[in-house]
Structures are given as C-alpha cells and as structure tokens.
PDB file of C-alpha atoms in Angstrom:
ATOM      1  CA  ASP A   1       6.557  -9.057  -9.588  1.00  0.00           C
ATOM      2  CA  ALA A   2       5.068  -8.406 -13.012  1.00  0.00           C
ATOM      3  CA  LYS A   3       4.864  -4.802 -14.116  1.00  0.00           C
ATOM      4  CA  THR A   4       1.620  -2.989 -14.680  1.00  0.00           C
ATOM      5  CA  THR A   5       0.827  -0.001 -16.868  1.00  0.00           C
ATOM      6  CA  GLN A   6      -1.897   2.480 -15.957  1.00  0.00           C
ATOM      7  CA  PRO A   7      -2.876   5.890 -17.326  1.00  0.00           C
ATOM      8  CA  THR A   8      -1.443   8.714 -15.251  1.00  0.00           C
ATOM      9  CA  SER A   9      -4.754  10.456 -14.713  1.00  0.00           C
ATOM     10  CA  MET A  10      -8.467  10.229 -15.522  1.00  0.00           C
ATOM     11  CA  ASP A  11     -11.560  12.306 -14.945  1.00  0.00           C
ATOM     12  CA  CYS A  12     -15.111  11.127 -14.407  1.00  0.00           C
ATOM     13  CA  ALA A  13     -18.394  12.890 -13.721  1.00  0.00           C
ATOM     14  CA  GLU A  14     -20.106  12.286 -10.412  1.00  0.00           C
ATOM     15  CA  GLY A  15     -22.761   9.582 -10.661  1.00  0.00           C
ATOM     16  CA  ARG A  16     -21.244   8.000 -13.758  1.00  0.00           C
ATOM     17  CA  ALA A  17     -19.278   4.766 -13.902  1.00  0.00           C
ATOM     18  CA  ALA A  18     -15.517   5.149 -13.640  1.00  0.00           C
ATOM     19  CA  ASN A  19     -13.584   2.570 -15.650  1.00  0.00           C
ATOM     20  CA  LEU A  20      -9.890   2.339 -14.785  1.00  0.00           C
ATOM     21  CA  PRO A  21      -7.742   0.222 -17.130  1.00  0.00           C
ATOM     22  CA  CYS A  22      -4.591  -1.694 -16.299  1.00  0.00           C
ATOM     23  CA  ASN A  23      -2.220  -3.611 -18.551  1.00  0.00           C
ATOM     24  CA  HIS A  24      -0.253  -6.529 -17.123  1.00  0.00           C
ATOM     25  CA  SER A  25       0.906  -8.353 -20.234  1.00  0.00           C
ATOM     26  CA  THR A  26       3.649 -10.340 -18.465  1.00  0.00           C
ATOM     27  CA  ILE A  27       1.423 -11.696 -15.694  1.00  0.00           C
ATOM     28  CA  SER A  28       2.059 -15.336 -14.830  1.00  0.00           C
ATOM     29  CA  GLY A  29      -0.536 -17.997 -14.154  1.00  0.00           C
ATOM     30  CA  ASN A  30      -0.191 -17.884 -10.370  1.00  0.00           C
ATOM     31  CA  GLU A  31      -0.380 -14.115  -9.951  1.00  0.00           C
ATOM     32  CA  TYR A  32      -3.443 -12.274  -8.762  1.00  0.00           C
ATOM     33  CA  VAL A  33      -4.495  -8.788  -9.817  1.00  0.00           C
ATOM     34  CA  TYR A  34      -5.037  -6.469  -6.835  1.00  0.00           C
ATOM     35  CA  TRP A  35      -6.477  -2.982  -6.765  1.00  0.00           C
ATOM     36  CA  TYR A  36      -5.848  -0.455  -4.016  1.00  0.00           C
ATOM     37  CA  ARG A  37      -6.625   3.223  -3.753  1.00  0.00           C
ATOM     38  CA  GLN A  38      -5.059   6.037  -1.772  1.00  0.00           C
ATOM     39  CA  ILE A  39      -7.058   9.066  -0.811  1.00  0.00           C
ATOM     40  CA  HIS A  40      -4.902  12.135  -0.257  1.00  0.00           C
ATOM     41  CA  SER A  41      -2.458  11.753   2.669  1.00  0.00           C
ATOM     42  CA  GLN A  42      -4.013   8.509   3.900  1.00  0.00           C
ATOM     43  CA  GLY A  43      -2.793   4.925   3.725  1.00  0.00           C
ATOM     44  CA  PRO A  44      -3.775   2.812   0.715  1.00  0.00           C
ATOM     45  CA  GLN A  45      -7.046   0.948   0.977  1.00  0.00           C
ATOM     46  CA  TYR A  46      -7.686  -2.505  -0.451  1.00  0.00           C
ATOM     47  CA  ILE A  47     -10.486  -2.537  -3.033  1.00  0.00           C
ATOM     48  CA  ILE A  48     -10.667  -5.909  -4.752  1.00  0.00           C
ATOM     49  CA  HIS A  49      -8.592  -8.710  -6.224  1.00  0.00           C
ATOM     50  CA  GLY A  50      -9.043 -11.489  -8.765  1.00  0.00           C
ATOM     51  CA  LEU A  51      -7.291 -14.300 -10.602  1.00  0.00           C
ATOM     52  CA  LYS A  52      -9.187 -14.926 -13.832  1.00  0.00           C
ATOM     53  CA  ASN A  53     -12.883 -14.575 -13.145  1.00  0.00           C
ATOM     54  CA  ASN A  54     -14.682 -11.290 -12.879  1.00  0.00           C
ATOM     55  CA  GLU A  55     -15.205 -10.194  -9.295  1.00  0.00           C
ATOM     56  CA  THR A  56     -17.629  -7.820  -7.590  1.00  0.00           C
ATOM     57  CA  ASN A  57     -17.880  -6.513  -4.062  1.00  0.00           C
ATOM     58  CA  GLU A  58     -19.556  -3.579  -2.355  1.00  0.00           C
ATOM     59  CA  MET A  59     -16.888  -1.168  -3.573  1.00  0.00           C
ATOM     60  CA  ALA A  60     -16.221  -2.119  -7.178  1.00  0.00           C
ATOM     61  CA  SER A  61     -16.161  -4.676  -9.979  1.00  0.00           C
ATOM     62  CA  LEU A  62     -13.044  -6.166 -11.538  1.00  0.00           C
ATOM     63  CA  ILE A  63     -13.111  -7.351 -15.126  1.00  0.00           C
ATOM     64  CA  ILE A  64     -10.135  -9.464 -16.233  1.00  0.00           C
ATOM     65  CA  THR A  65      -9.669 -10.293 -19.908  1.00  0.00           C
ATOM     66  CA  GLU A  66      -9.627 -13.937 -20.933  1.00  0.00           C
ATOM     67  CA  ASP A  67      -5.893 -13.836 -21.694  1.00  0.00           C
ATOM     68  CA  ARG A  68      -5.335 -12.084 -18.321  1.00  0.00           C
ATOM     69  CA  LYS A  69      -3.139  -9.446 -19.930  1.00  0.00           C
ATOM     70  CA  SER A  70      -5.322  -6.583 -18.848  1.00  0.00           C
ATOM     71  CA  SER A  71      -8.074  -5.691 -16.413  1.00  0.00           C
ATOM     72  CA  THR A  72     -10.538  -2.907 -15.669  1.00  0.00           C
ATOM     73  CA  LEU A  73     -11.679  -1.658 -12.298  1.00  0.00           C
ATOM     74  CA  ILE A  74     -15.220  -0.319 -12.396  1.00  0.00           C
ATOM     75  CA  LEU A  75     -16.690   2.061  -9.827  1.00  0.00           C
ATOM     76  CA  PRO A  76     -20.352   1.874 -10.868  1.00  0.00           C
ATOM     77  CA  HIS A  77     -21.613   5.207  -9.498  1.00  0.00           C
ATOM     78  CA  ALA A  78     -18.641   7.410  -8.726  1.00  0.00           C
ATOM     79  CA  THR A  79     -18.910   9.973  -5.931  1.00  0.00           C
ATOM     80  CA  LEU A  80     -16.638  12.866  -4.998  1.00  0.00           C
ATOM     81  CA  ARG A  81     -15.181  10.670  -2.235  1.00  0.00           C
ATOM     82  CA  ASP A  82     -13.840   8.292  -4.879  1.00  0.00           C
ATOM     83  CA  THR A  83     -11.262  10.908  -5.912  1.00  0.00           C
ATOM     84  CA  ALA A  84      -7.959   9.129  -5.199  1.00  0.00           C
ATOM     85  CA  VAL A  85      -4.924   7.465  -6.741  1.00  0.00           C
ATOM     86  CA  TYR A  86      -5.799   3.939  -7.860  1.00  0.00           C
ATOM     87  CA  TYR A  87      -3.090   1.271  -7.973  1.00  0.00           C
ATOM     88  CA  CYS A  88      -3.191  -1.938  -9.984  1.00  0.00           C
ATOM     89  CA  ILE A  89      -0.736  -4.523  -8.652  1.00  0.00           C
ATOM     90  CA  VAL A  90       0.018  -8.111  -9.627  1.00  0.00           C
ATOM     91  CA  ARG A  91       1.217 -10.418  -6.921  1.00  0.00           C
ATOM     92  CA  LEU A  92       1.988 -14.091  -6.433  1.00  0.00           C
ATOM     93  CA  ILE A  93      -0.651 -16.103  -4.626  1.00  0.00           C
ATOM     94  CA  GLN A  94       1.572 -17.957  -2.183  1.00  0.00           C
ATOM     95  CA  GLY A  95       4.082 -16.860   0.364  1.00  0.00           C
ATOM     96  CA  ALA A  96       5.104 -13.553   1.827  1.00  0.00           C
ATOM     97  CA  GLN A  97       5.066 -11.652  -1.417  1.00  0.00           C
ATOM     98  CA  LYS A  98       5.637  -7.974  -1.029  1.00  0.00           C
ATOM     99  CA  LEU A  99       3.218  -5.461  -2.475  1.00  0.00           C
ATOM    100  CA  VAL A 100       5.016  -3.217  -4.939  1.00  0.00           C
ATOM    101  CA  PHE A 101       3.275   0.011  -5.920  1.00  0.00           C
ATOM    102  CA  GLY A 102       3.687   1.855  -9.203  1.00  0.00           C
ATOM    103  CA  GLN A 103       2.579   5.389 -10.029  1.00  0.00           C
ATOM    104  CA  GLY A 104      -1.118   4.490 -10.254  1.00  0.00           C
ATOM    105  CA  THR A 105      -3.933   6.470 -11.872  1.00  0.00           C
ATOM    106  CA  ARG A 106      -5.040   9.723 -10.319  1.00  0.00           C
ATOM    107  CA  LEU A 107      -8.844   9.653 -10.657  1.00  0.00           C
ATOM    108  CA  THR A 108     -10.699  12.927 -10.223  1.00  0.00           C
ATOM    109  CA  ILE A 109     -14.462  12.843  -9.836  1.00  0.00           C
ATOM    110  CA  ASN A 110     -16.016  16.105 -10.984  1.00  0.00           C
ATOM    111  CA  PRO A 111     -19.352  17.480  -9.701  1.00  0.00           C
TER     112      PRO A 111
ATOM    113  CA  GLU B   1      -9.970   3.053  11.712  1.00  0.00           C
ATOM    114  CA  THR B   2      -8.460   0.267   9.656  1.00  0.00           C
ATOM    115  CA  GLY B   3      -7.185  -1.885  12.517  1.00  0.00           C
ATOM    116  CA  VAL B   4      -3.622  -0.637  12.019  1.00  0.00           C
ATOM    117  CA  THR B   5      -2.797   2.333  14.262  1.00  0.00           C
ATOM    118  CA  GLN B   6       0.209   4.572  13.732  1.00  0.00           C
ATOM    119  CA  THR B   7       1.504   7.170  16.168  1.00  0.00           C
ATOM    120  CA  PRO B   8       2.273   9.983  16.050  1.00  0.00           C
ATOM    121  CA  ARG B   9       0.264  11.260  13.077  1.00  0.00           C
ATOM    122  CA  HIS B  10       2.657  14.170  12.595  1.00  0.00           C
ATOM    123  CA  LEU B  11       6.272  14.593  13.676  1.00  0.00           C
ATOM    124  CA  VAL B  12       8.742  17.419  13.229  1.00  0.00           C
ATOM    125  CA  MET B  13      12.319  16.649  14.191  1.00  0.00           C
ATOM    126  CA  GLY B  14      15.733  18.198  13.876  1.00  0.00           C
ATOM    127  CA  MET B  15      18.572  16.439  12.130  1.00  0.00           C
ATOM    128  CA  THR B  16      20.280  15.616  15.417  1.00  0.00           C
ATOM    129  CA  ASN B  17      17.181  14.264  17.161  1.00  0.00           C
ATOM    130  CA  LYS B  18      16.258  10.666  17.880  1.00  0.00           C
ATOM    131  CA  LYS B  19      12.605   9.704  17.576  1.00  0.00           C
ATOM    132  CA  SER B  20      10.529   6.569  17.039  1.00  0.00           C
ATOM    133  CA  LEU B  21       7.449   5.810  14.994  1.00  0.00           C
ATOM    134  CA  LYS B  22       5.042   3.227  16.355  1.00  0.00           C
ATOM    135  CA  CYS B  23       2.674   0.872  14.569  1.00  0.00           C
ATOM    136  CA  GLU B  24       0.183  -1.447  16.238  1.00  0.00           C
ATOM    137  CA  GLN B  25      -2.231  -3.973  14.753  1.00  0.00           C
ATOM    138  CA  HIS B  26      -4.813  -6.155  16.459  1.00  0.00           C
ATOM    139  CA  LEU B  27      -5.938  -8.019  13.361  1.00  0.00           C
ATOM    140  CA  GLY B  28      -4.035 -11.202  14.179  1.00  0.00           C
ATOM    141  CA  HIS B  29      -1.744 -10.672  11.213  1.00  0.00           C
ATOM    142  CA  ASN B  30       1.726 -12.214  11.168  1.00  0.00           C
ATOM    143  CA  ALA B  31       3.525  -9.906   8.736  1.00  0.00           C
ATOM    144  CA  MET B  32       4.216  -6.184   9.078  1.00  0.00           C
ATOM    145  CA  TYR B  33       5.786  -3.654   6.745  1.00  0.00           C
ATOM    146  CA  TRP B  34       7.205  -0.140   6.643  1.00  0.00           C
ATOM    147  CA  TYR B  35       6.718   1.944   3.506  1.00  0.00           C
ATOM    148  CA  LYS B  36       7.970   5.441   2.687  1.00  0.00           C
ATOM    149  CA  GLN B  37       6.089   7.829   0.434  1.00  0.00           C
ATOM    150  CA  SER B  38       7.918  10.968  -0.617  1.00  0.00           C
ATOM    151  CA  ALA B  39       6.113  13.806  -2.349  1.00  0.00           C
ATOM    152  CA  LYS B  40       4.822  12.803  -5.785  1.00  0.00           C
ATOM    153  CA  LYS B  41       6.569   9.421  -5.682  1.00  0.00           C
ATOM    154  CA  PRO B  42       5.202   5.881  -5.439  1.00  0.00           C
ATOM    155  CA  LEU B  43       5.267   4.059  -2.151  1.00  0.00           C
ATOM    156  CA  GLU B  44       8.662   2.490  -1.479  1.00  0.00           C
ATOM    157  CA  LEU B  45       8.891  -0.678   0.584  1.00  0.00           C
ATOM    158  CA  MET B  46      11.490  -0.289   3.336  1.00  0.00           C
ATOM    159  CA  PHE B  47      11.271  -3.298   5.638  1.00  0.00           C
ATOM    160  CA  VAL B  48       9.342  -6.572   5.897  1.00  0.00           C
ATOM    161  CA  TYR B  49       8.805  -8.585   9.060  1.00  0.00           C
ATOM    162  CA  ASN B  50       7.369 -12.103   9.083  1.00  0.00           C
ATOM    163  CA  PHE B  51       6.601 -13.673  12.458  1.00  0.00           C
ATOM    164  CA  LYS B  52       8.769 -10.974  14.096  1.00  0.00           C
ATOM    165  CA  GLU B  53      11.771 -11.778  11.896  1.00  0.00           C
ATOM    166  CA  GLN B  54      13.058  -9.244   9.408  1.00  0.00           C
ATOM    167  CA  THR B  55      12.907 -10.815   5.973  1.00  0.00           C
ATOM    168  CA  GLU B  56      13.617  -7.807   3.803  1.00  0.00           C
ATOM    169  CA  ASN B  57      15.590  -4.590   3.978  1.00  0.00           C
ATOM    170  CA  ASN B  58      15.412  -2.648   0.722  1.00  0.00           C
ATOM    171  CA  SER B  59      18.810  -0.935   1.005  1.00  0.00           C
ATOM    172  CA  VAL B  60      17.499   1.436   3.641  1.00  0.00           C
ATOM    173  CA  PRO B  61      20.121   3.719   5.262  1.00  0.00           C
ATOM    174  CA  SER B  62      21.163   2.746   8.774  1.00  0.00           C
ATOM    175  CA  ARG B  63      19.699   5.956  10.197  1.00  0.00           C
ATOM    176  CA  PHE B  64      16.385   4.054   9.957  1.00  0.00           C
ATOM    177  CA  SER B  65      16.300   1.151  12.414  1.00  0.00           C
ATOM    178  CA  PRO B  66      13.227  -1.097  12.614  1.00  0.00           C
ATOM    179  CA  GLU B  67      12.184  -3.142  15.607  1.00  0.00           C
ATOM    180  CA  CYS B  68       9.463  -5.787  15.864  1.00  0.00           C
ATOM    181  CA  PRO B  69       9.138  -6.987  19.485  1.00  0.00           C
ATOM    182  CA  ASN B  70       6.052  -9.086  18.749  1.00  0.00           C
ATOM    183  CA  SER B  71       3.709  -9.730  15.851  1.00  0.00           C
ATOM    184  CA  SER B  72       1.389  -6.880  16.886  1.00  0.00           C
ATOM    185  CA  HIS B  73       3.907  -4.053  17.191  1.00  0.00           C
ATOM    186  CA  LEU B  74       6.404  -2.498  14.838  1.00  0.00           C
ATOM    187  CA  PHE B  75       8.676   0.462  15.452  1.00  0.00           C
ATOM    188  CA  LEU B  76      10.864   2.598  13.238  1.00  0.00           C
ATOM    189  CA  HIS B  77      13.667   4.284  15.170  1.00  0.00           C
ATOM    190  CA  LEU B  78      15.019   7.434  13.564  1.00  0.00           C
ATOM    191  CA  HIS B  79      18.340   9.181  14.216  1.00  0.00           C
ATOM    192  CA  THR B  80      20.394  11.822  12.448  1.00  0.00           C
ATOM    193  CA  LEU B  81      17.922  12.125   9.612  1.00  0.00           C
ATOM    194  CA  GLN B  82      18.297  14.368   6.572  1.00  0.00           C
ATOM    195  CA  PRO B  83      15.745  16.825   5.184  1.00  0.00           C
ATOM    196  CA  GLU B  84      15.194  14.485   2.211  1.00  0.00           C
ATOM    197  CA  ASP B  85      13.852  11.903   4.675  1.00  0.00           C
ATOM    198  CA  SER B  86      10.760  14.060   5.111  1.00  0.00           C
ATOM    199  CA  ALA B  87       7.884  11.903   3.896  1.00  0.00           C
ATOM    200  CA  LEU B  88       4.752   9.985   4.833  1.00  0.00           C
ATOM    201  CA  TYR B  89       5.743   6.757   6.588  1.00  0.00           C
ATOM    202  CA  LEU B  90       3.162   4.029   6.311  1.00  0.00           C
ATOM    203  CA  CYS B  91       2.843   0.797   8.235  1.00  0.00           C
ATOM    204  CA  ALA B  92       0.907  -2.192   6.909  1.00  0.00           C
ATOM    205  CA  SER B  93       0.101  -5.710   8.049  1.00  0.00           C
ATOM    206  CA  SER B  94      -1.077  -8.891   6.368  1.00  0.00           C
ATOM    207  CA  GLN B  95      -1.791 -12.545   7.098  1.00  0.00           C
ATOM    208  CA  GLU B  96       0.704 -14.318   4.891  1.00  0.00           C
ATOM    209  CA  SER B  97      -0.374 -17.854   5.739  1.00  0.00           C
ATOM    210  CA  VAL B  98      -3.680 -17.113   4.018  1.00  0.00           C
ATOM    211  CA  PRO B  99      -2.697 -16.428   0.422  1.00  0.00           C
ATOM    212  CA  TYR B 100      -5.608 -14.314  -0.696  1.00  0.00           C
ATOM    213  CA  TYR B 101      -5.461 -11.553   1.879  1.00  0.00           C
ATOM    214  CA  GLY B 102      -4.380  -8.078   0.961  1.00  0.00           C
ATOM    215  CA  TYR B 103      -2.564  -5.586   3.120  1.00  0.00           C
ATOM    216  CA  THR B 104      -4.162  -3.338   5.737  1.00  0.00           C
ATOM    217  CA  PHE B 105      -2.480   0.055   6.001  1.00  0.00           C
ATOM    218  CA  GLY B 106      -2.405   2.573   8.805  1.00  0.00           C
ATOM    219  CA  SER B 107      -3.003   6.284   8.244  1.00  0.00           C
ATOM    220  CA  GLY B 108       0.688   7.059   8.327  1.00  0.00           C
ATOM    221  CA  THR B 109       3.053   9.406  10.148  1.00  0.00           C
ATOM    222  CA  ARG B 110       3.842  12.649   8.329  1.00  0.00           C
ATOM    223  CA  LEU B 111       7.513  13.296   9.136  1.00  0.00           C
ATOM    224  CA  THR B 112       9.230  16.626   8.589  1.00  0.00           C
ATOM    225  CA  VAL B 113      12.982  16.882   9.161  1.00  0.00           C
ATOM    226  CA  VAL B 114      14.235  20.422   9.733  1.00  0.00           C
TER     227      VAL B 114
END
C-alpha cells in the first residue's frame, strides 16, 4: 500500500470548517483514498472515500488534487463530537486488500 | 451499534489464563479481521479471514489463536499472554467482492493482562 503523510495534530474552533490534509505522492492509478476516524477508545469509523473526483456525503467532503498526490478532508461545521484521530489511507480497488493504518491526525475541536 | 459486535467489552486476565474474544457481524460480509491497538500506537493488523479461510497472519505470536467457524463469527483465543499484550483488540468486517466498500469496525475489547 502507498504511504500517506498527515500532520500529527490540529486544532479547530467549534462551528468552523476543519480541513485535514493528507499527502500520498506515490499513489497509483488504481488506488482509492479512504478516510476513517477513531473517537477515543472506540473502533474506527468510515467517513468517505474517492478515486479522483471530489466527493461529498453527510459527514464530510473529500477534495483530491488533479495529480492525486494529495487530498483534504473537510468537516464543514465542526462540533465537539468531531474530536478524534483521523486516518487517511490509500488502498487498491480490487481484491481483499488490507487496510493499513498510520499515525493519523489528532483533531481537537475547541469550544 | 455498527453491525459488528464484540464481546466482552473489557477483560482482565492473568498470564496463565485462557480466554476468548468473540466478534459477530450480521452485515453479510465475507471478510473479517483482527486488529490490535496498543497505547499510543497505530492499529496493527493481526489476522485476515476471507470466506472463513485465513489469508493473512502478520507474524502474530502463537499465544494468539484465531478461529472463524463461519463468515459471521470470528474468535481470538488467548493463552499464556504477557503484560505487553494489554491493548484494545478490534474486529472488523468487509465485503471484498464489492470493491468500493470500506471496513466496519466493532467497539473493541479492552484487554488487560496482569
């Protein structure tokens, strides 16, 4: 699996947009970008994934650069419950590809 | 509830005990996984099962023994553990025949070895 690089930690004010960056410069053409988050002492939760187009769902938006070497997860109106570790993972589309987690970004939402 | 249920939620065991962790999913998924998360470390993949067959063992010590009797249930049998095995053990499932699906995780079992 391609490696990803994320900042260790970030802070964001409640009600503001949280923008979490991820670099994946060695991503190959058939790898998706996945985002998960892990709230303290719980299992990781799937947020969103994308290949090359921007994606949006009820939780977040995913912006992928045209060269696919980096992406940004956007939480449009962060709440205190969004405080968690956010993981950016690249993964092959086909087959039983394991999900490999890095250190992630610890996002703290401040009141 | 995520659809993946792990029991027990907390477990304290001595180094000479034998215990088992249980994971159950009713999502119709055909792949199941065990992960270990030690304090302040990333999740580590331990075992992968596809259609009840073990397809990956990431150099896990033999004191951890997985069992997958059917595609809905996964167990992790523990014996003669060490204090450094204390961690959060997470189970996940996925539908690998559909390439776009992510993983669904359970809430984990917090294991303390004394």
